[in-house]
């Protein structure tokens, strides 16, 4: 059942992200919807599941919109899943500000890791605009917090009936 | 044997996954079979998602266009009638010039065809991140699209095809930091290389510091890069900065806004490869 939910989440995030790239391409500069399954799994389940979900989402995303470095998004999301999952296991990030910080930081770290890996593989880098990064962090943080609030409300009955045990 | 703690096991898993993914990236750069196999599996697994997404997006776009067009149609109609009248006269003059141009080109031995064969396509999705600016178009190998073909849109050059699948192609936009096109300033015929800078304005490199360039100059493709034919718009000069070494620093506002590309034209022949038949008779003067 857990795998089915993960597949549904990944599919929904990927489909919405690709749709956004067609309807409002400018929004893709600021928000990466495929980060959402990773953050949700990092804050609600385990570090390992967040790494695997991140890797799977990244591979699918790479196939459609990465022209040269197939696997770069998968690697970045695996690292982010590990980092955020580790933090989620140690601290309670399931508050509004915790969720906001998690969403904002993964969007910022994504940009940094992508730049570092592209540099490693000999690609030319564009200068980073601080204003774009700030909007990206703000939009990512708010979106993550909003999605997690919605998920908490819709899943609260289920969670109450079956308490979850977090794993490292 | 001591049990490994979950945290340590996850760190070990991260190491293994990172190593595998780095190998995958290296394989994809070198065009290895492993990279293609994993990519193929990812494509097959996500094809139903993208198919559903495209259907929903098409409906949404139709609704958006419907509401947007209701207001704009009336004004556009009047504007277009005037434009048609003006272009009719322009076309007649261009026809005359075209005939003269063809005669002169033959006299000069220039054999490049001005109108390359092309195929139209729609943008399926795009990614306009800082370090990677790519669009996916719904034309692929089955339509004759191949890597390194030029992609243009109404208004100017858009980018270059970088990889092709059966039914779609990935196009690296000119604003991508790893993109570039040979350009020429229309007014002064000064040549240079227009390169992308991510979300920032494009830059024109290798323009000599004494070259005649002013803000507002239009830059078009020069055809020297072997990808884009001559004459497609690249952008307008917005900044002429202080010289660095022997070159000027020039910023360009792209002619095509990559945040609003919906349809493109893929040029199926590389620039300068289609030749006029040498025995083609000259048209009567």
GROMACS .gro file of C-alpha atoms in nm:
model
  453
    1UNK     CA    1   0.000   0.000   0.000
    2UNK     CA    2   0.289   0.232   0.092
    3UNK     CA    3   0.446   0.173  -0.251
    4UNK     CA    4   0.117   0.255  -0.424
    5UNK     CA    5   0.087   0.584  -0.233
    6UNK     CA    6   0.447   0.668  -0.322
    7UNK     CA    7   0.387   0.592  -0.691
    8UNK     CA    8   0.070   0.801  -0.686
    9UNK     CA    9   0.254   1.092  -0.523
   10UNK     CA   10   0.545   1.074  -0.768
   11UNK     CA   11   0.310   1.049  -1.066
   12UNK     CA   12   0.100   1.340  -0.948
   13UNK     CA   13   0.404   1.559  -0.879
   14UNK     CA   14   0.567   1.475  -1.213
   15UNK     CA   15   0.245   1.526  -1.411
   16UNK     CA   16   0.171   1.858  -1.241
   17UNK     CA   17   0.530   1.974  -1.286
   18UNK     CA   18   0.530   1.892  -1.658
   19UNK     CA   19   0.187   2.053  -1.698
   20UNK     CA   20   0.312   2.366  -1.525
   21UNK     CA   21   0.603   2.377  -1.771
   22UNK     CA   22   0.350   2.390  -2.053
   23UNK     CA   23   0.088   2.626  -1.906
   24UNK     CA   24   0.309   2.868  -1.713
   25UNK     CA   25   0.676   2.802  -1.805
   26UNK     CA   26   0.798   3.107  -1.611
   27UNK     CA   27   0.685   2.943  -1.286
   28UNK     CA   28   0.939   2.663  -1.335
   29UNK     CA   29   1.213   2.916  -1.257
   30UNK     CA   30   1.080   2.941  -0.903
   31UNK     CA   31   0.904   2.621  -0.807
   32UNK     CA   32   0.997   2.257  -0.852
   33UNK     CA   33   0.687   2.052  -0.774
   34UNK     CA   34   0.882   1.727  -0.792
   35UNK     CA   35   1.045   1.825  -0.459
   36UNK     CA   36   0.715   1.775  -0.280
   37UNK     CA   37   0.711   1.391  -0.256
   38UNK     CA   38   1.068   1.400  -0.124
   39UNK     CA   39   0.986   1.655   0.149
   40UNK     CA   40   0.660   1.483   0.240
   41UNK     CA   41   0.836   1.147   0.281
   42UNK     CA   42   1.128   1.303   0.469
   43UNK     CA   43   0.901   1.474   0.724
   44UNK     CA   44   0.632   1.207   0.756
   45UNK     CA   45   0.806   0.873   0.710
   46UNK     CA   46   1.170   0.760   0.708
   47UNK     CA   47   1.503   0.881   0.575
   48UNK     CA   48   1.538   0.576   0.351
   49UNK     CA   49   1.197   0.612   0.189
   50UNK     CA   50   1.262   0.981   0.127
   51UNK     CA   51   1.592   0.894  -0.049
   52UNK     CA   52   1.426   0.631  -0.266
   53UNK     CA   53   1.128   0.851  -0.351
   54UNK     CA   54   1.366   1.138  -0.434
   55UNK     CA   55   1.579   0.916  -0.656
   56UNK     CA   56   1.280   0.774  -0.844
   57UNK     CA   57   1.123   1.118  -0.898
   58UNK     CA   58   1.455   1.258  -1.016
   59UNK     CA   59   1.511   0.977  -1.268
   60UNK     CA   60   1.167   1.029  -1.422
   61UNK     CA   61   1.219   1.406  -1.430
   62UNK     CA   62   1.562   1.363  -1.591
   63UNK     CA   63   1.420   1.149  -1.868
   64UNK     CA   64   1.180   1.422  -1.977
   65UNK     CA   65   1.366   1.747  -1.927
   66UNK     CA   66   1.738   1.691  -1.882
   67UNK     CA   67   1.919   1.715  -2.216
   68UNK     CA   68   2.266   1.589  -2.123
   69UNK     CA   69   2.326   1.473  -1.765
   70UNK     CA   70   2.071   1.195  -1.718
   71UNK     CA   71   2.068   1.123  -1.343
   72UNK     CA   72   2.156   1.468  -1.211
   73UNK     CA   73   1.813   1.537  -1.061
   74UNK     CA   74   1.804   1.184  -0.919
   75UNK     CA   75   2.139   1.234  -0.744
   76UNK     CA   76   2.046   1.578  -0.611
   77UNK     CA   77   1.711   1.456  -0.479
   78UNK     CA   78   1.869   1.147  -0.322
   79UNK     CA   79   2.116   1.366  -0.132
   80UNK     CA   80   1.839   1.606  -0.030
   81UNK     CA   81   1.620   1.315   0.081
   82UNK     CA   82   1.904   1.181   0.296
   83UNK     CA   83   1.978   1.521   0.451
   84UNK     CA   84   1.619   1.620   0.518
   85UNK     CA   85   1.520   1.270   0.630
   86UNK     CA   86   1.807   1.276   0.880
   87UNK     CA   87   1.701   1.614   1.014
   88UNK     CA   88   1.337   1.504   1.025
   89UNK     CA   89   1.434   1.203   1.237
   90UNK     CA   90   1.620   1.421   1.491
   91UNK     CA   91   1.399   1.731   1.510
   92UNK     CA   92   1.028   1.789   1.495
   93UNK     CA   93   0.983   1.972   1.167
   94UNK     CA   94   0.609   1.914   1.152
   95UNK     CA   95   0.522   2.271   1.246
   96UNK     CA   96   0.442   2.548   0.995
   97UNK     CA   97   0.787   2.707   1.023
   98UNK     CA   98   0.960   2.370   1.020
   99UNK     CA   99   0.784   2.274   0.700
  100UNK     CA  100   0.849   2.617   0.551
  101UNK     CA  101   1.220   2.592   0.635
  102UNK     CA  102   1.238   2.240   0.491
  103UNK     CA  103   1.073   2.347   0.163
  104UNK     CA  104   1.283   2.662   0.132
  105UNK     CA  105   1.611   2.489   0.207
  106UNK     CA  106   1.562   2.201  -0.038
  107UNK     CA  107   1.485   2.451  -0.316
  108UNK     CA  108   1.802   2.646  -0.234
  109UNK     CA  109   2.023   2.339  -0.191
  110UNK     CA  110   1.886   2.196  -0.517
  111UNK     CA  111   2.017   2.501  -0.702
  112UNK     CA  112   2.359   2.476  -0.534
  113UNK     CA  113   2.400   2.101  -0.585
  114UNK     CA  114   2.288   2.123  -0.948
  115UNK     CA  115   2.544   2.396  -1.012
  116UNK     CA  116   2.823   2.197  -0.844
  117UNK     CA  117   2.744   1.877  -1.037
  118UNK     CA  118   2.712   2.058  -1.368
  119UNK     CA  119   3.049   2.219  -1.303
  120UNK     CA  120   3.192   1.874  -1.226
  121UNK     CA  121   3.076   1.750  -1.567
  122UNK     CA  122   3.224   2.049  -1.749
  123UNK     CA  123   2.911   2.257  -1.814
  124UNK     CA  124   2.915   2.636  -1.820
  125UNK     CA  125   2.729   2.795  -1.530
  126UNK     CA  126   2.505   3.100  -1.541
  127UNK     CA  127   2.543   3.369  -1.273
  128UNK     CA  128   2.305   3.314  -0.984
  129UNK     CA  129   2.058   3.596  -0.918
  130UNK     CA  130   1.999   3.646  -0.546
  131UNK     CA  131   1.648   3.780  -0.607
  132UNK     CA  132   1.553   3.464  -0.801
  133UNK     CA  133   1.694   3.247  -0.523
  134UNK     CA  134   1.497   3.441  -0.261
  135UNK     CA  135   1.171   3.403  -0.454
  136UNK     CA  136   1.249   3.036  -0.512
  137UNK     CA  137   1.306   2.976  -0.141
  138UNK     CA  138   0.992   3.168  -0.043
  139UNK     CA  139   0.770   2.996  -0.303
  140UNK     CA  140   0.913   2.652  -0.223
  141UNK     CA  141   0.870   2.701   0.150
  142UNK     CA  142   0.511   2.825   0.126
  143UNK     CA  143   0.410   2.554  -0.120
  144UNK     CA  144   0.561   2.279   0.094
  145UNK     CA  145   0.396   2.410   0.410
  146UNK     CA  146   0.059   2.439   0.232
  147UNK     CA  147   0.074   2.088   0.084
  148UNK     CA  148   0.177   1.935   0.417
  149UNK     CA  149  -0.106   2.115   0.598
  150UNK     CA  150  -0.354   1.978   0.343
  151UNK     CA  151  -0.208   1.628   0.373
  152UNK     CA  152  -0.216   1.645   0.754
  153UNK     CA  153  -0.581   1.747   0.753
  154UNK     CA  154  -0.693   1.487   0.502
  155UNK     CA  155  -0.490   1.213   0.665
  156UNK     CA  156  -0.552   1.304   1.028
  157UNK     CA  157  -0.831   1.052   1.075
  158UNK     CA  158  -0.614   0.774   0.935
  159UNK     CA  159  -0.315   0.878   1.148
  160UNK     CA  160  -0.525   0.887   1.463
  161UNK     CA  161  -0.651   0.537   1.399
  162UNK     CA  162  -0.302   0.400   1.322
  163UNK     CA  163  -0.020   0.588   1.501
  164UNK     CA  164   0.300   0.604   1.297
  165UNK     CA  165   0.642   0.514   1.428
  166UNK     CA  166   0.916   0.718   1.271
  167UNK     CA  167   1.230   0.538   1.169
  168UNK     CA  168   1.570   0.691   1.126
  169UNK     CA  169   2.824  -0.962   1.428
  170UNK     CA  170   2.722  -0.617   1.549
  171UNK     CA  171   2.406  -0.476   1.394
  172UNK     CA  172   2.449  -0.166   1.176
  173UNK     CA  173   2.250   0.133   1.303
  174UNK     CA  174   1.977   0.259   1.066
  175UNK     CA  175   2.148   0.598   1.033
  176UNK     CA  176   2.475   0.434   0.928
  177UNK     CA  177   2.292   0.198   0.692
  178UNK     CA  178   2.123   0.496   0.526
  179UNK     CA  179   2.454   0.677   0.488
  180UNK     CA  180   2.596   0.364   0.327
  181UNK     CA  181   2.293   0.346   0.097
  182UNK     CA  182   2.346   0.712   0.005
  183UNK     CA  183   2.706   0.635  -0.090
  184UNK     CA  184   2.605   0.340  -0.307
  185UNK     CA  185   2.321   0.532  -0.476
  186UNK     CA  186   2.540   0.840  -0.534
  187UNK     CA  187   2.816   0.627  -0.688
  188UNK     CA  188   2.565   0.451  -0.914
  189UNK     CA  189   2.404   0.778  -1.022
  190UNK     CA  190   2.741   0.940  -1.091
  191UNK     CA  191   2.829   0.641  -1.312
  192UNK     CA  192   2.492   0.682  -1.485
  193UNK     CA  193   2.560   1.051  -1.550
  194UNK     CA  194   2.906   0.971  -1.688
  195UNK     CA  195   2.753   0.702  -1.910
  196UNK     CA  196   2.489   0.943  -2.042
  197UNK     CA  197   2.755   1.204  -2.124
  198UNK     CA  198   2.958   0.944  -2.313
  199UNK     CA  199   2.646   0.802  -2.480
  200UNK     CA  200   2.682   0.463  -2.309
  201UNK     CA  201   2.435   0.175  -2.336
  202UNK     CA  202   2.370   0.165  -1.959
  203UNK     CA  203   2.254   0.527  -1.956
  204UNK     CA  204   2.024   0.470  -2.252
  205UNK     CA  205   1.878   0.154  -2.094
  206UNK     CA  206   1.794   0.325  -1.763
  207UNK     CA  207   1.660   0.630  -1.948
  208UNK     CA  208   1.445   0.402  -2.165
  209UNK     CA  209   1.304   0.231  -1.856
  210UNK     CA  210   1.230   0.569  -1.693
  211UNK     CA  211   1.061   0.686  -2.013
  212UNK     CA  212   0.846   0.374  -2.041
  213UNK     CA  213   0.746   0.392  -1.675
  214UNK     CA  214   0.642   0.756  -1.695
  215UNK     CA  215   0.487   0.756  -2.042
  216UNK     CA  216   0.128   0.701  -1.912
  217UNK     CA  217   0.170   0.991  -1.666
  218UNK     CA  218   0.288   1.223  -1.942
  219UNK     CA  219   0.014   1.107  -2.175
  220UNK     CA  220  -0.251   1.189  -1.912
  221UNK     CA  221  -0.080   1.518  -1.831
  222UNK     CA  222  -0.081   1.620  -2.197
  223UNK     CA  223  -0.452   1.550  -2.234
  224UNK     CA  224  -0.537   1.754  -1.924
  225UNK     CA  225  -0.296   2.034  -2.019
  226UNK     CA  226  -0.442   2.055  -2.369
  227UNK     CA  227  -0.792   2.102  -2.225
  228UNK     CA  228  -0.667   2.363  -1.977
  229UNK     CA  229  -0.477   2.551  -2.246
  230UNK     CA  230  -0.784   2.553  -2.470
  231UNK     CA  231  -0.992   2.701  -2.188
  232UNK     CA  232  -0.722   2.962  -2.111
  233UNK     CA  233  -0.690   3.056  -2.480
  234UNK     CA  234  -1.067   3.077  -2.519
  235UNK     CA  235  -1.104   3.336  -2.241
  236UNK     CA  236  -0.791   3.523  -2.343
  237UNK     CA  237  -0.897   3.536  -2.707
  238UNK     CA  238  -1.252   3.664  -2.652
  239UNK     CA  239  -1.124   4.009  -2.556
  240UNK     CA  240  -0.836   4.024  -2.795
  241UNK     CA  241  -1.015   3.901  -3.110
  242UNK     CA  242  -1.199   4.219  -3.205
  243UNK     CA  243  -0.897   4.447  -3.169
  244UNK     CA  244  -0.675   4.192  -3.337
  245UNK     CA  245  -0.914   4.168  -3.633
  246UNK     CA  246  -0.894   4.538  -3.712
  247UNK     CA  247  -0.519   4.536  -3.667
  248UNK     CA  248  -0.477   4.234  -3.892
  249UNK     CA  249  -0.688   4.385  -4.174
  250UNK     CA  250  -0.458   4.686  -4.180
  251UNK     CA  251  -0.154   4.461  -4.163
  252UNK     CA  252  -0.280   4.244  -4.451
  253UNK     CA  253  -0.326   4.551  -4.670
  254UNK     CA  254   0.023   4.674  -4.586
  255UNK     CA  255   0.182   4.332  -4.633
  256UNK     CA  256   0.007   4.284  -4.970
  257UNK     CA  257   0.193   4.581  -5.109
  258UNK     CA  258   0.511   4.473  -4.933
  259UNK     CA  259   0.481   4.122  -5.080
  260UNK     CA  260   0.456   4.254  -5.433
  261UNK     CA  261   0.774   4.455  -5.381
  262UNK     CA  262   0.945   4.159  -5.210
  263UNK     CA  263   0.858   3.937  -5.507
  264UNK     CA  264   1.043   4.173  -5.737
  265UNK     CA  265   1.338   4.189  -5.500
  266UNK     CA  266   1.336   3.810  -5.463
  267UNK     CA  267   1.373   3.758  -5.836
  268UNK     CA  268   1.651   4.011  -5.849
  269UNK     CA  269   1.816   3.850  -5.545
  270UNK     CA  270   1.803   3.503  -5.705
  271UNK     CA  271   1.969   3.635  -6.021
  272UNK     CA  272   2.240   3.812  -5.823
  273UNK     CA  273   2.304   3.509  -5.600
  274UNK     CA  274   2.353   3.290  -5.905
  275UNK     CA  275   2.589   3.546  -6.050
  276UNK     CA  276   2.789   3.544  -5.726
  277UNK     CA  277   2.788   3.164  -5.706
  278UNK     CA  278   2.603   3.158  -5.373
  279UNK     CA  279   2.410   2.835  -5.357
  280UNK     CA  280   2.252   2.838  -5.016
  281UNK     CA  281   1.877   2.799  -5.011
  282UNK     CA  282   1.692   3.069  -4.820
  283UNK     CA  283   1.393   2.860  -4.718
  284UNK     CA  284   1.496   2.539  -4.536
  285UNK     CA  285   1.252   2.249  -4.503
  286UNK     CA  286   1.090   2.249  -4.160
  287UNK     CA  287   0.833   2.084  -3.936
  288UNK     CA  288   0.609   2.258  -3.683
  289UNK     CA  289   0.579   2.138  -3.324
  290UNK     CA  290   0.417   2.228  -2.995
  291UNK     CA  291   0.590   2.266  -2.661
  292UNK     CA  292   0.498   1.977  -2.429
  293UNK     CA  293   0.681   2.112  -2.127
  294UNK     CA  294   0.970   2.333  -2.036
  295UNK     CA  295   1.222   2.388  -1.762
  296UNK     CA  296   1.349   2.741  -1.717
  297UNK     CA  297   1.580   2.694  -1.421
  298UNK     CA  298   1.890   2.906  -1.373
  299UNK     CA  299   2.143   2.648  -1.494
  300UNK     CA  300   1.928   2.455  -1.741
  301UNK     CA  301   1.676   2.594  -1.989
  302UNK     CA  302   1.513   2.327  -2.200
  303UNK     CA  303   1.185   2.267  -2.381
  304UNK     CA  304   1.034   1.937  -2.490
  305UNK     CA  305   0.855   1.943  -2.827
  306UNK     CA  306   0.612   1.689  -2.967
  307UNK     CA  307   0.816   1.607  -3.278
  308UNK     CA  308   1.081   1.341  -3.283
  309UNK     CA  309   1.279   1.095  -3.490
  310UNK     CA  310   0.963   0.971  -3.664
  311UNK     CA  311   0.914   1.323  -3.806
  312UNK     CA  312   1.269   1.347  -3.933
  313UNK     CA  313   1.404   1.548  -3.638
  314UNK     CA  314   1.772   1.487  -3.558
  315UNK     CA  315   2.014   1.629  -3.299
  316UNK     CA  316   2.174   1.966  -3.380
  317UNK     CA  317   1.881   2.092  -3.587
  318UNK     CA  318   1.790   2.457  -3.541
  319UNK     CA  319   1.460   2.549  -3.374
  320UNK     CA  320   1.292   2.882  -3.446
  321UNK     CA  321   0.966   3.051  -3.352
  322UNK     CA  322   0.766   3.348  -3.467
  323UNK     CA  323   1.013   3.626  -3.403
  324UNK     CA  324   1.347   3.453  -3.410
  325UNK     CA  325   1.582   3.173  -3.311
  326UNK     CA  326   1.482   2.959  -3.013
  327UNK     CA  327   1.747   2.692  -2.965
  328UNK     CA  328   1.901   2.369  -3.085
  329UNK     CA  329   1.779   2.008  -3.071
  330UNK     CA  330   2.004   1.819  -2.830
  331UNK     CA  331   1.843   1.478  -2.807
  332UNK     CA  332   1.566   1.300  -2.992
  333UNK     CA  333   1.327   1.019  -2.904
  334UNK     CA  334   1.076   0.863  -3.141
  335UNK     CA  335   0.792   1.108  -3.072
  336UNK     CA  336   0.959   1.407  -2.911
  337UNK     CA  337   1.279   1.607  -2.896
  338UNK     CA  338   1.457   1.803  -2.624
  339UNK     CA  339   1.561   2.153  -2.728
  340UNK     CA  340   1.826   2.351  -2.542
  341UNK     CA  341   1.717   2.715  -2.548
  342UNK     CA  342   1.954   2.993  -2.653
  343UNK     CA  343   1.927   3.140  -2.303
  344UNK     CA  344   2.078   2.822  -2.152
  345UNK     CA  345   2.433   2.892  -2.026
  346UNK     CA  346   2.565   2.612  -2.249
  347UNK     CA  347   2.403   2.750  -2.566
  348UNK     CA  348   2.527   2.989  -2.830
  349UNK     CA  349   2.472   3.107  -3.185
  350UNK     CA  350   2.683   3.306  -3.426
  351UNK     CA  351   2.525   3.650  -3.464
  352UNK     CA  352   2.569   3.966  -3.666
  353UNK     CA  353   2.454   4.318  -3.586
  354UNK     CA  354   2.218   4.415  -3.868
  355UNK     CA  355   2.314   4.785  -3.884
  356UNK     CA  356   2.692   4.761  -3.877
  357UNK     CA  357   2.749   4.395  -3.984
  358UNK     CA  358   2.972   4.338  -3.680
  359UNK     CA  359   2.991   3.967  -3.595
  360UNK     CA  360   3.007   3.789  -3.261
  361UNK     CA  361   2.877   3.494  -3.063
  362UNK     CA  362   2.551   3.527  -2.869
  363UNK     CA  363   2.555   3.307  -2.559
  364UNK     CA  364   2.293   3.235  -2.292
  365UNK     CA  365   2.327   3.344  -1.928
  366UNK     CA  366   2.036   3.156  -1.767
  367UNK     CA  367   1.770   3.393  -1.642
  368UNK     CA  368   1.988   3.697  -1.718
  369UNK     CA  369   2.003   3.875  -2.058
  370UNK     CA  370   2.211   3.703  -2.327
  371UNK     CA  371   2.566   3.817  -2.390
  372UNK     CA  372   2.743   3.879  -2.722
  373UNK     CA  373   3.107   3.773  -2.711
  374UNK     CA  374   3.407   3.841  -2.933
  375UNK     CA  375   3.290   4.184  -3.050
  376UNK     CA  376   3.600   4.402  -3.103
  377UNK     CA  377   3.617   4.699  -2.866
  378UNK     CA  378   3.627   4.950  -3.154
  379UNK     CA  379   3.323   4.795  -3.330
  380UNK     CA  380   3.022   5.013  -3.403
  381UNK     CA  381   2.751   4.894  -3.161
  382UNK     CA  382   2.482   5.104  -2.994
  383UNK     CA  383   2.190   5.026  -2.765
  384UNK     CA  384   1.888   4.919  -2.968
  385UNK     CA  385   2.085   4.749  -3.248
  386UNK     CA  386   1.923   4.431  -3.372
  387UNK     CA  387   2.126   4.108  -3.381
  388UNK     CA  388   2.037   3.821  -3.616
  389UNK     CA  389   2.194   3.481  -3.683
  390UNK     CA  390   2.489   3.500  -3.921
  391UNK     CA  391   2.480   3.135  -4.031
  392UNK     CA  392   2.848   3.086  -3.946
  393UNK     CA  393   2.781   2.832  -3.671
  394UNK     CA  394   2.646   2.577  -3.919
  395UNK     CA  395   2.325   2.531  -3.715
  396UNK     CA  396   2.111   2.840  -3.773
  397UNK     CA  397   2.056   2.978  -4.122
  398UNK     CA  398   2.116   3.349  -4.166
  399UNK     CA  399   1.863   3.612  -4.066
  400UNK     CA  400   1.674   3.472  -3.766
  401UNK     CA  401   1.641   3.728  -3.486
  402UNK     CA  402   1.854   3.674  -3.176
  403UNK     CA  403   1.789   3.990  -2.980
  404UNK     CA  404   1.838   4.362  -2.934
  405UNK     CA  405   2.137   4.528  -2.768
  406UNK     CA  406   2.039   4.660  -2.425
  407UNK     CA  407   2.381   4.731  -2.272
  408UNK     CA  408   2.713   4.821  -2.429
  409UNK     CA  409   2.956   4.796  -2.140
  410UNK     CA  410   3.320   4.884  -2.091
  411UNK     CA  411   3.568   4.684  -2.299
  412UNK     CA  412   3.735   4.383  -2.135
  413UNK     CA  413   4.064   4.322  -2.310
  414UNK     CA  414   4.008   4.345  -2.683
  415UNK     CA  415   3.630   4.284  -2.666
  416UNK     CA  416   3.322   4.481  -2.575
  417UNK     CA  417   3.073   4.360  -2.315
  418UNK     CA  418   2.735   4.350  -2.487
  419UNK     CA  419   2.404   4.238  -2.337
  420UNK     CA  420   2.108   4.131  -2.551
  421UNK     CA  421   1.739   4.116  -2.479
  422UNK     CA  422   1.630   3.791  -2.653
  423UNK     CA  423   1.402   3.835  -2.952
  424UNK     CA  424   1.189   3.537  -2.846
  425UNK     CA  425   1.062   3.535  -2.489
  426UNK     CA  426   1.127   3.177  -2.380
  427UNK     CA  427   0.868   3.209  -2.102
  428UNK     CA  428   0.587   3.215  -2.357
  429UNK     CA  429   0.687   2.977  -2.636
  430UNK     CA  430   0.398   2.751  -2.736
  431UNK     CA  431   0.476   2.650  -3.093
  432UNK     CA  432   0.807   2.617  -3.275
  433UNK     CA  433   0.946   2.531  -3.617
  434UNK     CA  434   1.227   2.275  -3.642
  435UNK     CA  435   1.448   2.331  -3.945
  436UNK     CA  436   1.511   1.987  -4.092
  437UNK     CA  437   1.822   2.080  -4.287
  438UNK     CA  438   2.141   2.220  -4.137
  439UNK     CA  439   2.225   2.570  -4.256
  440UNK     CA  440   2.386   2.588  -4.596
  441UNK     CA  441   2.350   2.225  -4.699
  442UNK     CA  442   2.067   2.250  -4.947
  443UNK     CA  443   2.210   2.340  -5.281
  444UNK     CA  444   2.042   2.485  -5.584
  445UNK     CA  445   2.084   2.264  -5.887
  446UNK     CA  446   2.378   2.409  -6.082
  447UNK     CA  447   2.203   2.347  -6.412
  448UNK     CA  448   1.888   2.529  -6.299
  449UNK     CA  449   1.810   2.779  -6.574
  450UNK     CA  450   1.803   3.146  -6.481
  451UNK     CA  451   1.462   3.306  -6.489
  452UNK     CA  452   1.407   3.549  -6.769
  453UNK     CA  453   1.497   3.904  -6.671
   0.00000   0.00000   0.00000
